[in-house]
Short mmCIF file of C-alpha atoms in Angstrom, two decimals:
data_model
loop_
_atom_site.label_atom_id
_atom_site.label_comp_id
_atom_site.label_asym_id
_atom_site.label_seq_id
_atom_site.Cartn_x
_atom_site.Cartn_y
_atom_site.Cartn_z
CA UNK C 1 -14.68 63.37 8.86
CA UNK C 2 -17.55 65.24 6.62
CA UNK C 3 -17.37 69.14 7.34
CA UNK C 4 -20.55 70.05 8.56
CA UNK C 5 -21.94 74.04 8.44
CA UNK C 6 -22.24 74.66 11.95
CA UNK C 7 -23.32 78.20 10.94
CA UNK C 8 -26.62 76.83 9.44
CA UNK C 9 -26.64 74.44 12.02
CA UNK C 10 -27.22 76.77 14.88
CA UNK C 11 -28.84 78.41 13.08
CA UNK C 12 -31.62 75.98 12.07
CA UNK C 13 -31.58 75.18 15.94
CA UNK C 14 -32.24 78.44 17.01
CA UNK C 15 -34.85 79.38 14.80
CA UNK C 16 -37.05 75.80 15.50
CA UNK C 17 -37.08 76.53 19.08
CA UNK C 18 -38.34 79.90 18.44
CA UNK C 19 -41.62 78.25 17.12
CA UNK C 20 -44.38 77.11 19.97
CA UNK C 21 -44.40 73.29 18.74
CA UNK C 22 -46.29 71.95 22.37
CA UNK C 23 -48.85 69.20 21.62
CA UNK C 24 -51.92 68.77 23.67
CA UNK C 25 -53.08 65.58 24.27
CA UNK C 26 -56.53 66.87 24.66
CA UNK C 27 -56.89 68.71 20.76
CA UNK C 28 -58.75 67.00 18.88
CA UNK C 29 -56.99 68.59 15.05
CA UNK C 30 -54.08 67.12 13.19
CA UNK C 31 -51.59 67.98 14.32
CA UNK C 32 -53.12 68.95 17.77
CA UNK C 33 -51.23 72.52 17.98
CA UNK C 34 -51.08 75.12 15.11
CA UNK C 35 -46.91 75.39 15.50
CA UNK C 36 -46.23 72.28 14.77
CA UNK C 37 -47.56 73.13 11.08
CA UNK C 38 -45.67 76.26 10.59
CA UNK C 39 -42.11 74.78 11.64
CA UNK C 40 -42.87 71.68 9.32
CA UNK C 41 -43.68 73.70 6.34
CA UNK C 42 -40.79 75.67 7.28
CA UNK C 43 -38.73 72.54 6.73
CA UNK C 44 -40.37 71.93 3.21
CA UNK C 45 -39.19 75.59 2.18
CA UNK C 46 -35.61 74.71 3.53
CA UNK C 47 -35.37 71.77 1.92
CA UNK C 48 -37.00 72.83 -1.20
CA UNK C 49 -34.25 75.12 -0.95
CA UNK C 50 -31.46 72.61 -1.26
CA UNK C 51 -33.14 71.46 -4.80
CA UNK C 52 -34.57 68.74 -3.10
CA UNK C 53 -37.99 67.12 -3.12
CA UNK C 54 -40.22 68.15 -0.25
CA UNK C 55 -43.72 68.12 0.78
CA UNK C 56 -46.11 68.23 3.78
CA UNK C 57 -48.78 65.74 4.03
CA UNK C 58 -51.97 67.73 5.45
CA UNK C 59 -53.40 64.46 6.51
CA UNK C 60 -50.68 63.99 9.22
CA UNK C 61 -48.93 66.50 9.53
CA UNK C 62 -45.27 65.02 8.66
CA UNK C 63 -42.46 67.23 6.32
CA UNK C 64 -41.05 64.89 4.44
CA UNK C 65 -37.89 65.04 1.82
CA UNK C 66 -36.18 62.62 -0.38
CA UNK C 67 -32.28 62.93 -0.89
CA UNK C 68 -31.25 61.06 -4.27
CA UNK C 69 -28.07 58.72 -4.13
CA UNK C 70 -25.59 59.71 -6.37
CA UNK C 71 -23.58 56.18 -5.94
CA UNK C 72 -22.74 54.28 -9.21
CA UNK C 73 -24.91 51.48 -7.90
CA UNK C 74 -28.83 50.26 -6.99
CA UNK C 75 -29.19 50.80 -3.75
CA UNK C 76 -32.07 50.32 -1.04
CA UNK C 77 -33.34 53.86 0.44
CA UNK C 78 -32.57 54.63 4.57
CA UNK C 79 -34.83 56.85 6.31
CA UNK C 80 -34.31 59.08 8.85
CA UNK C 81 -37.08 60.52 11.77
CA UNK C 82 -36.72 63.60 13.85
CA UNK C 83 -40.10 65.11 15.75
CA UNK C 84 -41.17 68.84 15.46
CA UNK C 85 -43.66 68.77 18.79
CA UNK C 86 -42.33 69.41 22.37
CA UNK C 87 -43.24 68.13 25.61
CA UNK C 88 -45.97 69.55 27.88
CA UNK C 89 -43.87 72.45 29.50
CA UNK C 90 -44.04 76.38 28.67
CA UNK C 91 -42.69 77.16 25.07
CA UNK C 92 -43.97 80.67 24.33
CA UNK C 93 -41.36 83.05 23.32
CA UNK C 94 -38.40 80.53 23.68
CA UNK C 95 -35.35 82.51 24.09
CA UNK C 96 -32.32 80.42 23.23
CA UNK C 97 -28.65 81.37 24.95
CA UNK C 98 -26.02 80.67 23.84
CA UNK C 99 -22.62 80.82 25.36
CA UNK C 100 -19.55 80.51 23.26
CA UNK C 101 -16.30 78.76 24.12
CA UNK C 102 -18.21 77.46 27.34
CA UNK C 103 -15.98 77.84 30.81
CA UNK C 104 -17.60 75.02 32.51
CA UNK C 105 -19.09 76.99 35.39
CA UNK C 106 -22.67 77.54 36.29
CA UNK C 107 -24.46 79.41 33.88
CA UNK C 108 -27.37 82.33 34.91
CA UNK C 109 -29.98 81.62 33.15
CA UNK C 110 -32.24 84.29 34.36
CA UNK C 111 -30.19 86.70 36.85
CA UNK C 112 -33.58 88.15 38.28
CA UNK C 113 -35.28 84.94 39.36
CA UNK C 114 -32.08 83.68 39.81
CA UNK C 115 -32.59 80.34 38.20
CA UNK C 116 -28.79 78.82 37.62
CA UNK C 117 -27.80 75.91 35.62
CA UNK C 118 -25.38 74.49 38.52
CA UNK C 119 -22.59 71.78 37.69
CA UNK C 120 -22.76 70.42 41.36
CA UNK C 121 -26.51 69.23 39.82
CA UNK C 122 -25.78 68.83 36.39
CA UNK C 123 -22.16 67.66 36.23
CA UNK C 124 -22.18 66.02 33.15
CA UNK C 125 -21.55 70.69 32.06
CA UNK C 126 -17.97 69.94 32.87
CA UNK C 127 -17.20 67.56 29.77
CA UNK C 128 -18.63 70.63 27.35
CA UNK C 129 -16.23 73.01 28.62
CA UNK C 130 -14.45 74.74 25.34
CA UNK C 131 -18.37 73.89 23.69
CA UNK C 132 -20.41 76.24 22.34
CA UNK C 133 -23.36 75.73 24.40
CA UNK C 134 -27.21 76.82 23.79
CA UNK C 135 -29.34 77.08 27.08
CA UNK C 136 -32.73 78.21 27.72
CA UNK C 137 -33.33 81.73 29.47
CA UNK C 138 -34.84 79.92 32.46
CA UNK C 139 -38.39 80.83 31.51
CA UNK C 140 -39.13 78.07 28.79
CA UNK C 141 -37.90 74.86 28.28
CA UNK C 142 -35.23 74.87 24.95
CA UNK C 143 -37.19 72.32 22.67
CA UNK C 144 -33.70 70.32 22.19
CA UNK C 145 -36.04 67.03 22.72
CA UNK C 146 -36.54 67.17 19.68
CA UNK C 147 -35.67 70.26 17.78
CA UNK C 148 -32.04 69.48 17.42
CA UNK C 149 -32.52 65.99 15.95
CA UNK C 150 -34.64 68.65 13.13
CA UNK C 151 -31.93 70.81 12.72
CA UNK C 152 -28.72 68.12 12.65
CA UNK C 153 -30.60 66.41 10.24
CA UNK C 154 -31.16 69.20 7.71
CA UNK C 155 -27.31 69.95 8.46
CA UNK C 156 -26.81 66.48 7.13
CA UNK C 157 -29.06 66.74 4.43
CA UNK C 158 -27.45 70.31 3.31
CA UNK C 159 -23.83 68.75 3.91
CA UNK C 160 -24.77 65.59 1.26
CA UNK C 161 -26.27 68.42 -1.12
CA UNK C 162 -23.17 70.73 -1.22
CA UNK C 163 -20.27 68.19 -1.48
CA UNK C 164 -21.22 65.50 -3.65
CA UNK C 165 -17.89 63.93 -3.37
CA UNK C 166 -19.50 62.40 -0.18
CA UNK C 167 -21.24 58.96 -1.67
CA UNK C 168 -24.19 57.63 -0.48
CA UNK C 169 -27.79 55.98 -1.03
CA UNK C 170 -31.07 57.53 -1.53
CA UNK C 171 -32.51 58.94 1.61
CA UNK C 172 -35.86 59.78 2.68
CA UNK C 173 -36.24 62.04 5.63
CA UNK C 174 -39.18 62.60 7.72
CA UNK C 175 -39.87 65.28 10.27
CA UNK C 176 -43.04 64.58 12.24
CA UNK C 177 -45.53 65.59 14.75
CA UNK C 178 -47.40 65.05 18.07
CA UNK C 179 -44.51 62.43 19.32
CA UNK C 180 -44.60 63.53 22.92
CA UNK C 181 -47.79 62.82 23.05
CA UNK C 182 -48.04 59.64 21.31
CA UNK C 183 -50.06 60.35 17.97
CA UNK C 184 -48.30 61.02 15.72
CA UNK C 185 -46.05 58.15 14.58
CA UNK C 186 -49.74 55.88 14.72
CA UNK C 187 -50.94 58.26 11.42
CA UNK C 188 -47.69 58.43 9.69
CA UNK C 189 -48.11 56.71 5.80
CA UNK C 190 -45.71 54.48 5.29
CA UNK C 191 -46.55 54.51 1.60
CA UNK C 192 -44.55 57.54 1.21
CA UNK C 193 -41.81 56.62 2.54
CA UNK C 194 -40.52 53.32 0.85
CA UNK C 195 -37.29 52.34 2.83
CA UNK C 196 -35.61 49.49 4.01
CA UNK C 197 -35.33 50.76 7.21
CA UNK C 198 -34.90 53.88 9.33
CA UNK C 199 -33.74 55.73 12.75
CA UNK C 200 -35.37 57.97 15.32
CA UNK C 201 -32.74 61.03 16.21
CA UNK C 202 -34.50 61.52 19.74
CA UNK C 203 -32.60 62.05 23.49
CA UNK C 204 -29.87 60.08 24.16
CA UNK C 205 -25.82 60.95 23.72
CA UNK C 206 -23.37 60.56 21.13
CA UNK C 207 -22.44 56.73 20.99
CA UNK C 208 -25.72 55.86 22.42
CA UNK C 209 -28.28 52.89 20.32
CA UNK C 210 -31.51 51.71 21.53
CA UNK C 211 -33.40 48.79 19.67
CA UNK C 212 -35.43 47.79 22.69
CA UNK C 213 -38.19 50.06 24.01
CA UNK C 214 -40.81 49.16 26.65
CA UNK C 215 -43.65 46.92 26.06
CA UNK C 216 -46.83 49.18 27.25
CA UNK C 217 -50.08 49.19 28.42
CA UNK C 218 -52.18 51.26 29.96
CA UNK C 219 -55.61 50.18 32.49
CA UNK C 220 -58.32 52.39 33.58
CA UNK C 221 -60.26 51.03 36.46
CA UNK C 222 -64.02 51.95 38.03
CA UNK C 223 -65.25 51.09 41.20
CA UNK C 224 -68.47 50.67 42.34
CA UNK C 225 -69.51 51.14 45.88
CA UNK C 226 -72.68 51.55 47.84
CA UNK C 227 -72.38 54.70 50.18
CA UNK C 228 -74.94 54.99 52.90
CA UNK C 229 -74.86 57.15 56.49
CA UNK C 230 -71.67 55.88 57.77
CA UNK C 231 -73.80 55.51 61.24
CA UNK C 232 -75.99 53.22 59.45
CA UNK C 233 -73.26 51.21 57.03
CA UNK C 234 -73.05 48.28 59.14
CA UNK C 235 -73.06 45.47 56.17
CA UNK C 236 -74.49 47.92 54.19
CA UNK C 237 -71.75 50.26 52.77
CA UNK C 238 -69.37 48.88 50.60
CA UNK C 239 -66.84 51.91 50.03
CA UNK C 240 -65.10 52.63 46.82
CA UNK C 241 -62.06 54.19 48.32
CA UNK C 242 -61.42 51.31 50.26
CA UNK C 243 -61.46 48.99 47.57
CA UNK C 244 -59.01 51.17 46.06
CA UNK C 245 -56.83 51.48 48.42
CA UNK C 246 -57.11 47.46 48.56
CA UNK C 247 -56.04 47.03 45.02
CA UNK C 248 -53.06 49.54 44.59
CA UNK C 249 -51.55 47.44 48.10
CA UNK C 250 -52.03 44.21 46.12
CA UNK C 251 -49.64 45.52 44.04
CA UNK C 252 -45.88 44.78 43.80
CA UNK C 253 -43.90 47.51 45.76
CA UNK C 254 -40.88 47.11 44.17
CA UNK C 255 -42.08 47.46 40.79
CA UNK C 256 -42.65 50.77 40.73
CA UNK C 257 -40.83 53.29 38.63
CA UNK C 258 -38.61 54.92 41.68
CA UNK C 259 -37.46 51.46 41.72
CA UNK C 260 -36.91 49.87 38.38
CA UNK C 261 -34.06 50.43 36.13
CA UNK C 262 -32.12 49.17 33.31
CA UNK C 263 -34.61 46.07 32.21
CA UNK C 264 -37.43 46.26 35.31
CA UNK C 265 -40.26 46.98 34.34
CA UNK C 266 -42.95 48.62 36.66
CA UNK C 267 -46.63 49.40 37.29
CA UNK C 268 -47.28 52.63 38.17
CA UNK C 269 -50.78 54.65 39.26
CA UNK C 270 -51.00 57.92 36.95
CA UNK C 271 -54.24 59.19 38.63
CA UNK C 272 -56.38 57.83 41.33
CA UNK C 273 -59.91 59.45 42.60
CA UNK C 274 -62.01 58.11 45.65
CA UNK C 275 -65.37 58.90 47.20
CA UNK C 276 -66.84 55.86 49.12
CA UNK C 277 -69.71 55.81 45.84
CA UNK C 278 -67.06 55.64 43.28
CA UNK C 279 -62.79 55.40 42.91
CA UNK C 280 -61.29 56.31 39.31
CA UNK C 281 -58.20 54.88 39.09
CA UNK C 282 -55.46 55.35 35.77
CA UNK C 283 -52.77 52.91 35.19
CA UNK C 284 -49.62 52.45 32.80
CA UNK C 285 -47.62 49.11 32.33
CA UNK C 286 -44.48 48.48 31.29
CA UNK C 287 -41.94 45.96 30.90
CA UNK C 288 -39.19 45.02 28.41
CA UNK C 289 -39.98 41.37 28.89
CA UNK C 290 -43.41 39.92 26.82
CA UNK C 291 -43.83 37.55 29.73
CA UNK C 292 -43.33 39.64 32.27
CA UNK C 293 -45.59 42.35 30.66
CA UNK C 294 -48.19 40.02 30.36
CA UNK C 295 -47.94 38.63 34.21
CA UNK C 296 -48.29 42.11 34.89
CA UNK C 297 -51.38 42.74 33.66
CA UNK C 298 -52.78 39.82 34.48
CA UNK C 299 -51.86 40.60 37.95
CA UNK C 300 -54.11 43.74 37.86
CA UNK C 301 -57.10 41.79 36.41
CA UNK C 302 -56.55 38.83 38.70
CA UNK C 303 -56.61 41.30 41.98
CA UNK C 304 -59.68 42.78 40.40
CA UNK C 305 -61.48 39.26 40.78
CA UNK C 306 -60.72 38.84 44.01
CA UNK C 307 -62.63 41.54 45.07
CA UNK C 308 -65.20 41.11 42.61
CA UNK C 309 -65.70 37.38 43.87
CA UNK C 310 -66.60 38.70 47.35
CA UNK C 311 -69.49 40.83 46.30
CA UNK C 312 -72.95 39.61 44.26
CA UNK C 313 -71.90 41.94 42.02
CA UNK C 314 -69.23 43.10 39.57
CA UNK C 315 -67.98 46.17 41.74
CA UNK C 316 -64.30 46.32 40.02
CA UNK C 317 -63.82 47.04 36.02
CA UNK C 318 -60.45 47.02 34.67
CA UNK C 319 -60.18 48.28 31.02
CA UNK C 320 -56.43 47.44 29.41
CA UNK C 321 -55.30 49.41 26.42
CA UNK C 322 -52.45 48.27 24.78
CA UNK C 323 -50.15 51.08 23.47
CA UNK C 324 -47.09 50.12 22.49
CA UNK C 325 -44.36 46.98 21.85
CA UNK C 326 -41.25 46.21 22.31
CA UNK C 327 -39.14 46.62 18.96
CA UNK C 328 -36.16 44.41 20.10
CA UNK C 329 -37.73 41.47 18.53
CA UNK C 330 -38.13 42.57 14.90
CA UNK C 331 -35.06 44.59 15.19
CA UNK C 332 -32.99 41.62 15.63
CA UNK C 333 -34.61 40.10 12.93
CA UNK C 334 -32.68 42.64 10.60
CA UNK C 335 -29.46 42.82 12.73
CA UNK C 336 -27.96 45.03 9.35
CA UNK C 337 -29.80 47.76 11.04
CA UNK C 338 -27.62 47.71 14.44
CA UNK C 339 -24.42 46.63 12.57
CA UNK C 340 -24.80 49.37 10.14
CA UNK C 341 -25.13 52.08 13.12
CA UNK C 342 -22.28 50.20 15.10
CA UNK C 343 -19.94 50.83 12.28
CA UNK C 344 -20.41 54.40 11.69
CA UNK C 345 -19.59 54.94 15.34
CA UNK C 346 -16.90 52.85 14.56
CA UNK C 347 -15.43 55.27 12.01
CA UNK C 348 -16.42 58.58 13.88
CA UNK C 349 -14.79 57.10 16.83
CA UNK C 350 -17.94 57.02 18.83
CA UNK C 351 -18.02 54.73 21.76
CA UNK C 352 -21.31 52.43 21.51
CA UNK C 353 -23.37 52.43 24.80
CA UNK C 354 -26.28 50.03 24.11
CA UNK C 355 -29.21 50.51 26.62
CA UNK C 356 -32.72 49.69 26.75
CA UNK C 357 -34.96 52.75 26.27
CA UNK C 358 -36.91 52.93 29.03
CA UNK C 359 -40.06 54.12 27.16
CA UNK C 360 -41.34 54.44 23.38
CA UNK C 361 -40.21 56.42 20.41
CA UNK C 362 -41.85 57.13 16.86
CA UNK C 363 -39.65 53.99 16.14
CA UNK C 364 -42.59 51.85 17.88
CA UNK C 365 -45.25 52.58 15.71
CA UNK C 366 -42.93 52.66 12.28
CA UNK C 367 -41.68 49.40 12.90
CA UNK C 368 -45.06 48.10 13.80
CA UNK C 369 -46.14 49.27 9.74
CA UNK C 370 -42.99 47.64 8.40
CA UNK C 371 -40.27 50.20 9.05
CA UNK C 372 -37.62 48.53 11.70
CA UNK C 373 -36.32 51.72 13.53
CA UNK C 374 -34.08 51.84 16.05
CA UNK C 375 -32.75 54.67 17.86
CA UNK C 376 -29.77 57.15 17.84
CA UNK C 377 -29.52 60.13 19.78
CA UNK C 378 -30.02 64.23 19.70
CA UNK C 379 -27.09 64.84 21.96
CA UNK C 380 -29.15 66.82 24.45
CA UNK C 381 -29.66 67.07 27.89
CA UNK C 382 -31.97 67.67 30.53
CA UNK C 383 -35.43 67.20 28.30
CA UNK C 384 -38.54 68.73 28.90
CA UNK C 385 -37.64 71.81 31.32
CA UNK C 386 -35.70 75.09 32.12
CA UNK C 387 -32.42 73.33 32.21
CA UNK C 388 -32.55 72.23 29.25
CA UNK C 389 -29.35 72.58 27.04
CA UNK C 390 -27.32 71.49 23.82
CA UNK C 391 -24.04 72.18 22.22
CA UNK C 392 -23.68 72.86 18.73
CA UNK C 393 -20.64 70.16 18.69
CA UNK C 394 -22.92 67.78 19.85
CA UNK C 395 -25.70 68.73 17.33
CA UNK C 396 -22.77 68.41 14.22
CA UNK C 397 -22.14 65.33 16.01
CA UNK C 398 -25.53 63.90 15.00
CA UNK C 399 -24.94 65.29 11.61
CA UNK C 400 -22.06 63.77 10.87
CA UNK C 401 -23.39 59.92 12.12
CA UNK C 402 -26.44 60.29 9.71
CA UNK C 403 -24.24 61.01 7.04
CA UNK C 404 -21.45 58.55 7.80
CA UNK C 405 -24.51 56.04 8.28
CA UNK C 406 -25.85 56.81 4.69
CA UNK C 407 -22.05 56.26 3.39
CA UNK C 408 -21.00 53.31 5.14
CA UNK C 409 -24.69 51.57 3.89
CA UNK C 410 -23.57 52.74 0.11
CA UNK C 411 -19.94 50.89 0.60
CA UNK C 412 -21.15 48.06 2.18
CA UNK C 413 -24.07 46.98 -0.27
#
């Protein structure tokens, strides 16, 4: 197994989540927060520092570095994707904890509020006991989602730099912004980045592959009513609420996200708001299924007819956006890809847990501009909060699949 510097490893960790890399789906700049350019030229300094090439493309936002091969042989180029932007949750002044030789017991996160990371809710904390773990300080979330899929692939990237005995490919790597909110994957330029194919190193635990994401959608819908005096609406009033109410009970109650898992897909209202004049209603769609997904939203335009087909006028508008696709199908097209992954676990003694991903990564929109990219994992847990955590075995864990990855696709060509 490669040795992996878990010195600069940590280290890289702990200094990312130190930077305020939120997006905000509402800026209107590239990338939408000012963080999210500071870490990434951060990583074109570090890996400028390994002797590598590395720039940042102002146009997107993305760091991006290119590894050589230093096999005796031609050999295609495999990419690898981590994201530098964290989800909507506080990330000022992230203080990163970190407990060595972890006991397995709760850990205080923040004795004064008393905020407690408790094994009887998390007790997946009892399989990292001898770990050394990195929390949050209960104030902040950690930035683990996606911030150690940054730093265990610069600890691969440093590992292939200082022991060239370890044979491998050309790599290009690619650390990116504004995933969590969906942006910026769609503005990446594939042009510089000319690879047979790549992985995403976001969520997920060691062992773990997804090459099927949702298909999704998302609908906005506008109501039209005509309010009048309620003690004159006698065939008069047609009220916008109602009708709203009327369409979100025409819809399945089962397939709803409190109820789906694995391969269900669901419909679910985001935002929904009513006056008898006028009802706003937001919708997202998803399914794994392309039939399925697209009975689904025909569902929602088909119960907006009926209404509409009782009034002289069209009261109900349903706008669908599509968003996203499934990447199972071209994945399996290029079954290399999964093989490839399967047999590094193989070697690192991983055990492989297929799933579904029951949403989209970056890997949507790069496959989509003719970069098939499944997933791995960042060996985190608890994304997007105040129990938040990561242990730096976990992290070298990562490491050490990205390189084994590059070496078993240098040996196998």
């Amino acid at each position: 197994m490669v040795e992996i510097d878990t010195n600069y490893l940590e280290q890289q960790f702990i200094d990312s989540c130190r930077y305020n890399t939120r997006s905000d789906a509402q800026s209107q700049t590239i990338p939408s927060t000012p963080g999210q350019i500071d870490l990434a030229k951060r990583v074109v300094t570090d890996l400028k520092k390994l002797g590598l090439k590395a720039w940042y493309n102002e146009k997107n936002g993305y760091a991006l570095g290119y590894v050589p091969g230093n096999c005796d042989k031609e050999i295609s180029a495999v990419g690898f994707f981590a994201h530098l932007d964290t989800a909507d949750y506080p990330a000022d002044n992230v203080s990163p904890q970190v407990h060595p030789d972890y006991d397995g017991r709760d850990v205080i996160l923040n004795e004064e509020k008393q905020i407690i990371l408790r094994v009887a809710e998390f007790p997946e904390l009892k399989d990292l006991a001898g770990q050394r773990l990195i929390t949050t300080d209960g104030t902040t979330l950690l930035g683990a989602d996606d911030k150690a899929g940054v730093a265990a692939l610069l600890a691969a990237v440093q590992s292939l730099v200082t022991q060239p005995e370890i044979k491998h490919g050309p790599l290009y790597v690619a650390f990116g912004p504004d995933e969590e909110i969906g942006q910026g994957a769609k503005r990446f330029d594939e042009t510089e980045f000319p690879v047979e194919f790549a992985y995403t190193l976001d969520n997920g635990q060691p062992g773990d592959l997804e090459y099927e994401t949702f298909n999704a959608a998302a609908a906005t819908v506008e109501i039209e009513g005509t309010a009048v005096h309620p003690g004159d609406a006698y065939h008069l009033m047609v009220n916008a609420s109602s009708l709203a109410h009327e369409l979100v009970a025409g819809l399945p109650l089962a397939e709803v996200p409190e109820k789906s898992r694995g391969r269900q897909g669901f419909i679910m209202v985001t935002r929904q708001e009513s006056t008898p004049d006028h009802a706003h209603l937001e919708l997202i769609i998803r399914d794994f299924d392309q039939q399925l997904f697209a009975n689904k939203k025909k569902l929602l335009k088909d119960l907006a007819q009926q209404i509409n087909d009782r009034y002289d006028q069209e009261r109900v508008k349903i706008e669908i956006k599509e968003q996203y696709s499934n990447i199972g199908e071209e994945i399996k097209k290029n079954p290399a890809i999964v093989k490839l992954a399967l047999k590094a676990y193989d070697t690192l003694g991983l055990k492989p847990n297929i799933v579904p991903f029951r949403g989209g990564t970056d890997g949507n929109f790069l496959t989509e501009k003719g970069i098939p990219t499944p997933n791995l994992f960042n060996a985190g847990h608890n994304f997007h909060g105040k129990y938040e955590y990561v242990t730096v075995e976990g992290m070298q864990t990562v490491a050490q699949t990205i390189i084994e990855i590059s070496r078993t696709h240098a040996n196998t060509k």
